Short mmCIF file of C-alpha atoms (C1' of nucleotides) in Angstrom, two decimals:
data_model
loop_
_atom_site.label_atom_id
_atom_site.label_comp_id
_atom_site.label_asym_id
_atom_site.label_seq_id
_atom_site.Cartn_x
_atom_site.Cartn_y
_atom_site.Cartn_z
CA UNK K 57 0.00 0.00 0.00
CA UNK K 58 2.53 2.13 0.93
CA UNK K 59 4.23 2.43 -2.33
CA UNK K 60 1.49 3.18 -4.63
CA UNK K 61 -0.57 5.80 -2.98
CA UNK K 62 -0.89 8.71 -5.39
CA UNK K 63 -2.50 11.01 -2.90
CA UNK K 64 -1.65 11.66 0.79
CA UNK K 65 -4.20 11.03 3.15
CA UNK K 66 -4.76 14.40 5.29
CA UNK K 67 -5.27 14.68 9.16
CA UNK K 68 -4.81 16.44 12.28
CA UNK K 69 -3.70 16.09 15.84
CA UNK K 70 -4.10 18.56 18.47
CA UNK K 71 -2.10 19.79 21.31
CA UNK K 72 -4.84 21.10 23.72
CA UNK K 73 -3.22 23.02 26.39
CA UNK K 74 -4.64 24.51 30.21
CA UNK K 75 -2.85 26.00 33.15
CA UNK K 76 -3.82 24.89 36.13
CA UNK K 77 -2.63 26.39 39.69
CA UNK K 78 0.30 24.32 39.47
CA UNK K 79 1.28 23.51 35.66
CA UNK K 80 0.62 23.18 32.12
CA UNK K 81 -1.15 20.74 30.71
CA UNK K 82 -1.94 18.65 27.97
CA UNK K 83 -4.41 16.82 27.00
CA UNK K 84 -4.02 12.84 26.49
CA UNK K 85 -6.11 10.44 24.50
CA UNK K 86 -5.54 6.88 23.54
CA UNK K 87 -4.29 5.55 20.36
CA UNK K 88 -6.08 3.28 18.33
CA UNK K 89 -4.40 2.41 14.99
CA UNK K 90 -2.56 -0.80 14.93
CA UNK K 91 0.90 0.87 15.10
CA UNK K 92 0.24 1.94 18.57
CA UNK K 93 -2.74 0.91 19.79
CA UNK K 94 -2.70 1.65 23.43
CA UNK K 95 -0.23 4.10 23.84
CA UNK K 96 -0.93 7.79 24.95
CA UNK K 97 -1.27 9.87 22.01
CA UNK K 98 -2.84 13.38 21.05
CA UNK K 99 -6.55 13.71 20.04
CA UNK K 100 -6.70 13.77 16.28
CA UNK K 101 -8.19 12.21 13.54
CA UNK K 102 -8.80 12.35 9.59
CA UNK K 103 -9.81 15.53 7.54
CA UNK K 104 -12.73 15.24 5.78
CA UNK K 105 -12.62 15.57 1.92
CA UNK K 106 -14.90 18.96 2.28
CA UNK K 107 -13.89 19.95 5.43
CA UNK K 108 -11.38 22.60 6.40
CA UNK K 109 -8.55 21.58 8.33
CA UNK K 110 -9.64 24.05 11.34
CA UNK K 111 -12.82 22.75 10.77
CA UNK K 112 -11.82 19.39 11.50
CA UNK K 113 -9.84 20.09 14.19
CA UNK K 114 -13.12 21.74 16.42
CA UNK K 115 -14.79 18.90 15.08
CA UNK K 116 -12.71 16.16 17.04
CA UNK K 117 -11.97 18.39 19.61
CA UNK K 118 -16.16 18.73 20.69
CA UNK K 119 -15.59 14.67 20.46
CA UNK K 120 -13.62 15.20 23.43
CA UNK K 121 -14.34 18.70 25.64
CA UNK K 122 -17.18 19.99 25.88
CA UNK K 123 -15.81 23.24 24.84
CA UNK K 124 -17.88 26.27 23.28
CA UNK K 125 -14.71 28.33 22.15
CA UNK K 126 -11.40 27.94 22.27
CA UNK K 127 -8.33 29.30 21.16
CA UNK K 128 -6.94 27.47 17.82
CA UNK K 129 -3.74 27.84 15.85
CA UNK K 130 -1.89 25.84 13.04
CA UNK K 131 1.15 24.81 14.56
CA UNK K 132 3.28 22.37 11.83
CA UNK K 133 2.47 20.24 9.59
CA UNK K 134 4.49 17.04 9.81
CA UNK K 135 4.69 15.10 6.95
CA UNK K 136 7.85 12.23 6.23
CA UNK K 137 6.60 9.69 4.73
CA UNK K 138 7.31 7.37 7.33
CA UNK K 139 6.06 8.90 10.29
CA UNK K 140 3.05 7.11 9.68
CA UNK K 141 3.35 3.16 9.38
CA UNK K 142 0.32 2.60 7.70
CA UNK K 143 1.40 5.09 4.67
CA UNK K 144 1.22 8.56 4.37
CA UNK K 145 -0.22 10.23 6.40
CA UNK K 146 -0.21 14.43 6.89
CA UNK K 147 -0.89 15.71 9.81
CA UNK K 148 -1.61 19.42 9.88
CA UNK K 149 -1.20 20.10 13.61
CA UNK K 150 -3.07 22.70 15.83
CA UNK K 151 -2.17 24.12 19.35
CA UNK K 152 -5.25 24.56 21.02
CA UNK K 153 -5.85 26.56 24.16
CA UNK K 154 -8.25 26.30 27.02
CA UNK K 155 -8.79 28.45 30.57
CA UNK K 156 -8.74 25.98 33.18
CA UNK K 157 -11.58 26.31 34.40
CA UNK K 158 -13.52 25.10 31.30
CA UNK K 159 -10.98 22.29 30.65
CA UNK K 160 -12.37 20.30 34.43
CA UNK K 161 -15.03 18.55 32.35
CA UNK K 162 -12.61 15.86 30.37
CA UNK K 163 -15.08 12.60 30.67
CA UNK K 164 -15.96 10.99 27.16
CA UNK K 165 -12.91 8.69 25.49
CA UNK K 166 -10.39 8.36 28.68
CA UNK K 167 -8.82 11.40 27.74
CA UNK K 168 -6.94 13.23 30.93
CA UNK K 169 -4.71 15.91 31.79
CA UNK K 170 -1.01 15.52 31.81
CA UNK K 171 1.61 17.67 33.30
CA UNK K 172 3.37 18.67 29.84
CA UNK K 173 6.98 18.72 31.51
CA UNK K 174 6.43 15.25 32.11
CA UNK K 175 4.87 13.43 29.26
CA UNK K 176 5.39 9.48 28.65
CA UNK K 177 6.20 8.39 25.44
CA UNK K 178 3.24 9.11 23.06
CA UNK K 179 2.13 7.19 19.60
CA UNK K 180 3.46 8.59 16.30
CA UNK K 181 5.41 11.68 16.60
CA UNK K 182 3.32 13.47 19.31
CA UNK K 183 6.10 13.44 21.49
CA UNK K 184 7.44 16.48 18.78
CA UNK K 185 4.67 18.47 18.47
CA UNK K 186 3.87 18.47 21.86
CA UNK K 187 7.71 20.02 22.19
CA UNK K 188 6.40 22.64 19.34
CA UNK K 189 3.44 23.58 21.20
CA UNK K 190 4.84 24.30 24.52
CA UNK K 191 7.86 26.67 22.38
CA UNK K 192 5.16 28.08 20.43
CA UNK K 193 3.14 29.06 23.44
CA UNK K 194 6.43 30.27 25.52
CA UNK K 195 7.46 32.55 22.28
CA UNK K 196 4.01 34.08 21.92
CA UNK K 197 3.46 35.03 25.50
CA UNK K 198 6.37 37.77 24.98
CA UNK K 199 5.00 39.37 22.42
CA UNK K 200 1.40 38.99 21.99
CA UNK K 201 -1.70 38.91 24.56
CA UNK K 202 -2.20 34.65 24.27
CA UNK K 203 -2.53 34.92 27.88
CA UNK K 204 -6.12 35.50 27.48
CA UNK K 205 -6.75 32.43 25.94
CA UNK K 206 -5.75 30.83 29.39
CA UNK K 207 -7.41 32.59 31.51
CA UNK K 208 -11.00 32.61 32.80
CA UNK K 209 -13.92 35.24 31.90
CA UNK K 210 -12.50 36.66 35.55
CA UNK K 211 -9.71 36.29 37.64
CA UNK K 212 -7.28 38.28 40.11
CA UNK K 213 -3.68 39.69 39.04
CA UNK K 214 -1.99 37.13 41.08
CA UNK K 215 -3.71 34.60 38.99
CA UNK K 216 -2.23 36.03 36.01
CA UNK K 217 0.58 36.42 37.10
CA UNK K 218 0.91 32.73 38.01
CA UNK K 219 -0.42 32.01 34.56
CA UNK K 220 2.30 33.76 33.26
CA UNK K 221 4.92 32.25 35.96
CA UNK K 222 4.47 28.49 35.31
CA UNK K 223 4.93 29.24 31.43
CA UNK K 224 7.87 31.47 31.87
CA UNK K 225 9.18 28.79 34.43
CA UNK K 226 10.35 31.55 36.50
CA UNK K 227 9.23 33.94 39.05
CA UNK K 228 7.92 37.58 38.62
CA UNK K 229 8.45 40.33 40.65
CA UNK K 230 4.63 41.50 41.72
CA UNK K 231 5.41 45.24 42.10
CA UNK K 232 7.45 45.11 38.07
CA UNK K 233 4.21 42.97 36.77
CA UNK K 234 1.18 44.71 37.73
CA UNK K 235 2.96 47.84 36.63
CA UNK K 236 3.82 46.67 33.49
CA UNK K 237 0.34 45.11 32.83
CA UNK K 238 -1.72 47.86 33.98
CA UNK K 239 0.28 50.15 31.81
CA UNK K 240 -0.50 47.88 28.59
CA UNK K 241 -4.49 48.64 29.31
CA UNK K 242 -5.68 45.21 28.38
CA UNK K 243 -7.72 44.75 31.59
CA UNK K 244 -10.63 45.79 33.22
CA UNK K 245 -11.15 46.60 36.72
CA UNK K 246 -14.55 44.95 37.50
CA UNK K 247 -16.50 46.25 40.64
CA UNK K 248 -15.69 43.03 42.35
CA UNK K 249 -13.46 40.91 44.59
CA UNK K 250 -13.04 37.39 45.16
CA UNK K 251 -13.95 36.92 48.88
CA UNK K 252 -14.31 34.16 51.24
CA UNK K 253 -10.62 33.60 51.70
CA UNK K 254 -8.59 33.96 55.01
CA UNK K 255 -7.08 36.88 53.31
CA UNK K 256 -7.70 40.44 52.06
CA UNK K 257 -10.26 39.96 49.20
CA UNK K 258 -8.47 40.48 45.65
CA UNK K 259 -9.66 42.74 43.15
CA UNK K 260 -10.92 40.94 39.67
CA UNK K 261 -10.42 41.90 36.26
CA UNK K 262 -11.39 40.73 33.10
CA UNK K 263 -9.84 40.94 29.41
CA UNK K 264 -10.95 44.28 27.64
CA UNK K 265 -10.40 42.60 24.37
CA UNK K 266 -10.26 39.03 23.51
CA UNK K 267 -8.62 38.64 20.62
CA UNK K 268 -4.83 38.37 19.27
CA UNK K 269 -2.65 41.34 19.30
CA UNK K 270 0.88 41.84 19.24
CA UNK K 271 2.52 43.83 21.90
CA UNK K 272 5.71 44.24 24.11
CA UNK K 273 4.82 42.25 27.10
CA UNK K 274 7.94 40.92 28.20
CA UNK X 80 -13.85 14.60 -8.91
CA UNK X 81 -14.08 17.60 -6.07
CA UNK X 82 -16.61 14.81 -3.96
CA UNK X 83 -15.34 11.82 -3.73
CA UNK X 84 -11.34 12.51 -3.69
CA UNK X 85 -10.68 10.27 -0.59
CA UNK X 86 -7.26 11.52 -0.33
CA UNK X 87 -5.89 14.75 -0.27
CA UNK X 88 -3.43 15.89 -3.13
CA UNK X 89 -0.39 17.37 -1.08
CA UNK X 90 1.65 19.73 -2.51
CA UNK X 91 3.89 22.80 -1.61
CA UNK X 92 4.40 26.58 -2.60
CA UNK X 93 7.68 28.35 -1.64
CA UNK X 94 8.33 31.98 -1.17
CA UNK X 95 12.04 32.66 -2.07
CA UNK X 96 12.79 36.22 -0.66
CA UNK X 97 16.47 37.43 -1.30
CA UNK X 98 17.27 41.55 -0.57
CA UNK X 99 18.93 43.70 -2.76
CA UNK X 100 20.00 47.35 -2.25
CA UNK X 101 16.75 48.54 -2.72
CA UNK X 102 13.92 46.16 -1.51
CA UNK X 103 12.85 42.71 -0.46
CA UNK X 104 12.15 40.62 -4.00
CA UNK X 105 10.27 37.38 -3.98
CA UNK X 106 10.74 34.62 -6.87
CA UNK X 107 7.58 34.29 -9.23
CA UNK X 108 6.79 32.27 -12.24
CA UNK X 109 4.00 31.93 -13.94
CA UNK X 110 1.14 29.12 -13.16
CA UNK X 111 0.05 26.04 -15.32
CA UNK X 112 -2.94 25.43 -14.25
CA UNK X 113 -6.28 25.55 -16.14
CA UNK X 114 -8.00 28.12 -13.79
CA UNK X 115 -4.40 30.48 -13.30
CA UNK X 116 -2.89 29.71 -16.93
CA UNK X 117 -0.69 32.79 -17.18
CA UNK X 118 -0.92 34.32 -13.96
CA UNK X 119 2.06 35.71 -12.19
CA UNK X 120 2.69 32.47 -9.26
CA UNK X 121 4.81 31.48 -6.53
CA UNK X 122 7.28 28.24 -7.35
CA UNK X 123 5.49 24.86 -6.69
CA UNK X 124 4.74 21.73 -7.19
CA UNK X 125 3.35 18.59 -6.01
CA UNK X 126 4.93 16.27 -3.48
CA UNK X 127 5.96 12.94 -4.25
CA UNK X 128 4.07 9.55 -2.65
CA UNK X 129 7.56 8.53 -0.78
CA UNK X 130 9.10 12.06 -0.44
CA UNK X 131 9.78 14.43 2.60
CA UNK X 132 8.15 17.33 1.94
CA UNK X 133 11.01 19.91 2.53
CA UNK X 134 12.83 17.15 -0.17
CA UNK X 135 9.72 18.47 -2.58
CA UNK X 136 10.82 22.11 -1.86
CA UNK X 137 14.37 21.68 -2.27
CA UNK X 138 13.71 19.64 -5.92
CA UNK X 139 11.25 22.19 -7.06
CA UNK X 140 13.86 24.88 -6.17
CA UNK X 141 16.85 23.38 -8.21
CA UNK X 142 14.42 23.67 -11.54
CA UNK X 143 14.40 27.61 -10.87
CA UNK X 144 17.27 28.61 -9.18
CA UNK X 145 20.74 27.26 -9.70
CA UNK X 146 21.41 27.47 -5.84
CA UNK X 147 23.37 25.31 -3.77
CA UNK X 148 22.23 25.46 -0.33
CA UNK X 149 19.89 28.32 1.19
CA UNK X 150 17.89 28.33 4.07
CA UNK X 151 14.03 27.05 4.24
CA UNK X 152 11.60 26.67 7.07
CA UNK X 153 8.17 25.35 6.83
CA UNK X 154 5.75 28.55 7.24
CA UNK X 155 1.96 27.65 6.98
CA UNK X 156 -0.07 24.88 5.88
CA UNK X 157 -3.35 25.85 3.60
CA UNK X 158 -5.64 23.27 2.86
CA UNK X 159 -9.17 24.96 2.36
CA UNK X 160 -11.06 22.48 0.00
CA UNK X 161 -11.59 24.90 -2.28
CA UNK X 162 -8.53 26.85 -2.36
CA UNK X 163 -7.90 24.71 -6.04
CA UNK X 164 -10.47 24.66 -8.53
CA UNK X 165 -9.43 20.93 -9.47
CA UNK X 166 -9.98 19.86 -5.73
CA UNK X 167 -8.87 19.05 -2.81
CA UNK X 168 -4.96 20.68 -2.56
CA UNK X 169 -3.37 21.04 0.71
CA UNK X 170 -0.21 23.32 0.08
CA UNK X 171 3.15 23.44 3.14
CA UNK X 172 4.29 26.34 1.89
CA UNK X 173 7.89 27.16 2.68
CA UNK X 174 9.74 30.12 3.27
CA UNK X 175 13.44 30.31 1.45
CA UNK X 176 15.89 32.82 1.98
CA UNK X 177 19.01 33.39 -0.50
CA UNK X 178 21.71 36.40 -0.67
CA UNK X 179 20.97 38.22 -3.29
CA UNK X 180 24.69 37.57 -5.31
CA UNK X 181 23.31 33.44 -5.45
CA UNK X 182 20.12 35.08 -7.00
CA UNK X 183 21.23 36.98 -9.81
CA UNK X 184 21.34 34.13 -12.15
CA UNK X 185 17.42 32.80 -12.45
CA UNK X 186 17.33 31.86 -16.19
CA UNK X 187 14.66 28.91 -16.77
CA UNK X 188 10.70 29.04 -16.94
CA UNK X 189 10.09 32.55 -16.97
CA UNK X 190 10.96 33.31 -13.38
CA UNK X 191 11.56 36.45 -11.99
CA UNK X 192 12.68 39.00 -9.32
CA UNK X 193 9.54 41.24 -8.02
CA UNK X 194 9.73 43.53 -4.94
CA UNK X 195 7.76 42.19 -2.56
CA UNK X 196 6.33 45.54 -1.69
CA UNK X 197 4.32 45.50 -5.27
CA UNK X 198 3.49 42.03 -5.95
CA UNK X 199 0.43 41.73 -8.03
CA UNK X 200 -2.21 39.64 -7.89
CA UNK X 201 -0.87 35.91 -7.86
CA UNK X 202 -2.83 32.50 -8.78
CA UNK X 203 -4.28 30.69 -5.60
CA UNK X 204 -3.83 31.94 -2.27
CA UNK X 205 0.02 32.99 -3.08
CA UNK X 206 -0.65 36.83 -2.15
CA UNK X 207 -1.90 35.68 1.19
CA UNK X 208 1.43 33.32 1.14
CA UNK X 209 3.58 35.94 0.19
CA UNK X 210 2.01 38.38 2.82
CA UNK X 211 2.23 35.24 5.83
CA UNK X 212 6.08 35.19 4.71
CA UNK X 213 6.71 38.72 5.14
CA UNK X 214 5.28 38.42 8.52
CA UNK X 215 7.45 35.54 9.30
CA UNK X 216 10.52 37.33 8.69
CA UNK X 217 10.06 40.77 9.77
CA UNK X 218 9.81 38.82 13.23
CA UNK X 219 12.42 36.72 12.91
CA UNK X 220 15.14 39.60 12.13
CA UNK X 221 14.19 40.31 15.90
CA UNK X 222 14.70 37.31 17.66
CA UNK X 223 17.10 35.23 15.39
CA UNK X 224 20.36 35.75 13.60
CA UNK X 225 17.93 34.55 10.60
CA UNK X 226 19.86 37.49 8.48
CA UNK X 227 23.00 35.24 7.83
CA UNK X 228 21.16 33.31 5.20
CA UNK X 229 20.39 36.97 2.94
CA UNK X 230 24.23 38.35 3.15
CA UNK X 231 26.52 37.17 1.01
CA UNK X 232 29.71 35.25 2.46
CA UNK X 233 31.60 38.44 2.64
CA UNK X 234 29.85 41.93 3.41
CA UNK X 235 30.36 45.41 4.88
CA UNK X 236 28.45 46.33 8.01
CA UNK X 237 27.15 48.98 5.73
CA UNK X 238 25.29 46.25 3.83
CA UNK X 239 24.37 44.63 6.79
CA UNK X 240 22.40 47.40 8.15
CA UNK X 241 21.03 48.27 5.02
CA UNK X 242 19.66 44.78 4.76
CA UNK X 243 17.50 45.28 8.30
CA UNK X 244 16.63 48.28 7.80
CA UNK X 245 14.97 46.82 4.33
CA UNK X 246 13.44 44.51 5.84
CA UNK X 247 12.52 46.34 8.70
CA UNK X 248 10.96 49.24 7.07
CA UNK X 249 12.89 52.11 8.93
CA UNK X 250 16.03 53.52 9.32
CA UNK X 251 18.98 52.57 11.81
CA UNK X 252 21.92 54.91 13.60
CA UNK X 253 25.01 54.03 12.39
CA UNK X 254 26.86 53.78 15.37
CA UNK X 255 24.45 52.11 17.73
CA UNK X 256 23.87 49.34 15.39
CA UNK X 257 27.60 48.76 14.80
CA UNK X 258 27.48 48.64 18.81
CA UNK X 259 24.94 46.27 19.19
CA UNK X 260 26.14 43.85 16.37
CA UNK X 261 29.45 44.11 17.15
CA UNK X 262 28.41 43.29 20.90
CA UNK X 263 26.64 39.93 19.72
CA UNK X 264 30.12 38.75 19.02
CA UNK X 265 28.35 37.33 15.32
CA UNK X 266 30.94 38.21 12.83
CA UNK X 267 34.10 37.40 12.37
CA UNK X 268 36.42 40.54 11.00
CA UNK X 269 38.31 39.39 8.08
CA UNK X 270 41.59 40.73 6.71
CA UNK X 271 40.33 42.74 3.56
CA UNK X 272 38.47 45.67 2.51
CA UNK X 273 35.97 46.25 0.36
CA UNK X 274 38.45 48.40 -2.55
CA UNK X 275 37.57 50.21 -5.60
CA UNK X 276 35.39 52.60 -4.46
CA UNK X 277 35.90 56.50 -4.61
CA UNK X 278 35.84 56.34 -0.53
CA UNK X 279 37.83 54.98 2.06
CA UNK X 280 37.14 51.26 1.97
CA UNK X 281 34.97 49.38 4.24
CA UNK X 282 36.45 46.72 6.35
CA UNK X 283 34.79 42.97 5.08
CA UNK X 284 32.68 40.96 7.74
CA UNK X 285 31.46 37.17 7.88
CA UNK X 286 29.21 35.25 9.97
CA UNK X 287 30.90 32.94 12.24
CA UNK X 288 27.97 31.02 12.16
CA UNK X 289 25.75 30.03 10.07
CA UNK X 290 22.92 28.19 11.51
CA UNK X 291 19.89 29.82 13.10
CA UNK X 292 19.91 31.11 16.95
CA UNK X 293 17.89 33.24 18.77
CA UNK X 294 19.06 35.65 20.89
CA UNK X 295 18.19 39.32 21.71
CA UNK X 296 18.86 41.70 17.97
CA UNK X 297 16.64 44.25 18.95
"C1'" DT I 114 -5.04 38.75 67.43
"C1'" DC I 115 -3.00 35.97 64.02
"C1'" DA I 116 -2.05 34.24 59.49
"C1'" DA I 117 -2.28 34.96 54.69
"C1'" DA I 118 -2.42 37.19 50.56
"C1'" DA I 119 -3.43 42.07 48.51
"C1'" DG I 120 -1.84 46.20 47.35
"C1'" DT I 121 1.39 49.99 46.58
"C1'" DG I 122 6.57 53.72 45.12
"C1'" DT I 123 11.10 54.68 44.98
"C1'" DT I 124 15.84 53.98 44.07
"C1'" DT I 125 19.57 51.96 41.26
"C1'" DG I 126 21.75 50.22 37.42
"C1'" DA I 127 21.51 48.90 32.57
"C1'" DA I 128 20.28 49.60 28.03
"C1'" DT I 129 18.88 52.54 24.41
"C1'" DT I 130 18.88 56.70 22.02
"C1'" DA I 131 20.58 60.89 20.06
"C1'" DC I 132 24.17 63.13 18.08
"C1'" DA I 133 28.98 65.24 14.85
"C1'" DC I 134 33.34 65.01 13.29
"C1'" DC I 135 37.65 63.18 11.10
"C1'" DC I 136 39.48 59.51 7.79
"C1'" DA I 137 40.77 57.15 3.55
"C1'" DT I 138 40.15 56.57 -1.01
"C1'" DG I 139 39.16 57.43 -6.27
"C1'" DG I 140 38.38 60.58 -9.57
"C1'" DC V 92 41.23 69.04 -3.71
"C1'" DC V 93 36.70 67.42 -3.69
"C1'" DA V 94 32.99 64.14 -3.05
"C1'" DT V 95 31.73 59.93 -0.95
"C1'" DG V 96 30.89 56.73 2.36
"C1'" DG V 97 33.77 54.61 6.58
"C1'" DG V 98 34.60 54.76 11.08
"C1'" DT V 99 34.33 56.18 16.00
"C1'" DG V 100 32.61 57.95 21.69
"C1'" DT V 101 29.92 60.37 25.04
"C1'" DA V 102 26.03 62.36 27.35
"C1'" DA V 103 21.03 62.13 28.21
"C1'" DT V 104 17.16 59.45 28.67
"C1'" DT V 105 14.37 55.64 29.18
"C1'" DC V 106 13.48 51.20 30.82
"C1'" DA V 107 14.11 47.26 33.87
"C1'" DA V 108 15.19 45.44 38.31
"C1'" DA V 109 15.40 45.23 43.12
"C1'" DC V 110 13.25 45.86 47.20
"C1'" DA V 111 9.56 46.18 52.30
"C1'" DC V 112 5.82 47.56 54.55
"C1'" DT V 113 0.78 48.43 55.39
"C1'" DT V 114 -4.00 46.73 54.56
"C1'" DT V 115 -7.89 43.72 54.74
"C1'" DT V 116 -10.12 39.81 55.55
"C1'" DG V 117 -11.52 34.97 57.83
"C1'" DA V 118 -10.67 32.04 61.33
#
DNA sequence: TCAAAAGTGTTTGAATTACACCCATGG
DNA sequence: CCATGGGTGTAATTCAAACACTTTTGA
């Protein structure tokens, strides 16, 4: 088979990524081709022959979280010849990013969170693009506002700031960051705080704008 | 045919940029196909059943360009089902980078130089290709020492600024570029000087390096 | 009243910017 | 000797980094 295919067969996999209070994390199905049946591997899944690729990629992903909207971006598309045993195979891949807060719900096909600096071996080349997805993300959070995508509809600055620590993978200074990110005027105040801790009540703020920009943030 | 293609047809587009003294240029030739017959195109071609697809890139190159070795990097994957007339076409376009003294000598199939600032309108999707590779770039020269693979092997640091600020779109000061470059400990000074000009001659520069790193240019 | 996180300015050093003149060559 | 681009340093400013105490709440 693999010798004589005249046409490629097109599909996708899908690095879906959260931050939790304590890491980032990835989202982990299980494979079921032959090949690697079993092993931990990214959701994906075959393009349609009418379908866009993004298209296809919210398609599988609703198979999987029960997610409204979500952040979505073409990643790589890997394509040797060989990474696919069964022929070849072209998989356009997406990163995919989710607040917390929406990702809890995992249930349907034994998918789980995974703490993305410590990922088992995963089917096909997953173990790559997973690699690709974390730079991506690390690269974009200097210059654009991706944050957002992270983030839930409200939340306090030391939230963010955490958000932004455990991607970073290294401390802020509080004082340096809320200066810096009040000055950028992507947040609102809102006329709220998050009480009922054994602490001063934080103030919460929300995105002004939810959509990519580019901007000096680090 | 457009309904019941089971398989995608893969193939890739490439945007060769080079810079000359006076602006960015991009490679065109002219397209093939029924629906673009004539029309101004970027390179292209299909990808081959058992073949890598930068291995596609690098073959379709060698029929336009007489180059030995330049620099490519996989920029975006388009695969809307209609984005070709004749059906389902997924394209990896590439983005290629030569020095503009390995460019001078396109001779075969009509190709041509074309400053990227006043393409026209291209078969396909390529303006939208042309326009993602720009992108690419501009934020590259940033980040990356991704201007190695534009300068020829020997160059003045006059060139060298000329080439970012071309790229860049706005003018640098002499002597706190010449700081900052020489700072990033990038080139090695050689022994000669640019002669045969009615001006004192300009000492000659190489990169030490020529593989892609990222570190702080501006 | 104690513990725990929120909130807030100033000082210091580093990096970036602005800026002008003499030099070496060819014609 | 003139025109052309090559080559060089310093001062002013802006930006980034370091740093500590008071406030507010729930328990």
């Amino acid at each position: 088979m693999k010798d004589n295919l005249k046409f490629a067969i097109l599909s996708t996999d899908i690095a879906v990524f959260t931050v939790d209070e304590t890491s980032i994390k990835v989202l982990l199905t299980t494979a079921t081709s032959d090949a690697f049946k079993g092993m931990p591997a990214l959701p994906g899944g075959l393009v349609g022959p009418e379908e866009k690729i993004e298209d296809a990629v919210k398609r599988i992903l609703k198979k999987v979280l029960p997610v409204k909207s979500a952040y979505l971006e073409q990643l790589y598309t890997f394509g040797d010849p060989d990474r696919d045993p069964i022929g070849r195979v072209v998989s356009a891949t997406y990163l995919v990013l989710i607040p917390w807060n929406t990702a809890k719900l995992v249930d349907r096909q034994g998918a789980s969170w995974r703490d993305v600096r410590s990922v088992p071996k995963l089917a096909y080349d997953h173990n790559e693009i997973v690699k690709t997805a974390v730079k991506r993300l690390v690269g974009k959070l200097a210059y654009t506002n991706i944050i957002f995508s992270l983030m839930p509809q409200e939340f306090t600055l030391t939230d963010l700031q955490k958000a932004y620590e455990l991607i970073l993978d290294r401390k802020l200074d509080k004082r340096n960051f809320r200066k810096k990110i009040g000055f950028l005027g992507l947040l609102d105040k809102l006329p709220k705080r998050k009480e009922g801790e054994a602490n001063r009540p934080a103030r919460l703020y929300s995105f002004s704008e939810k959509k990519l920009r580019e901007l000096e943030i680090l």
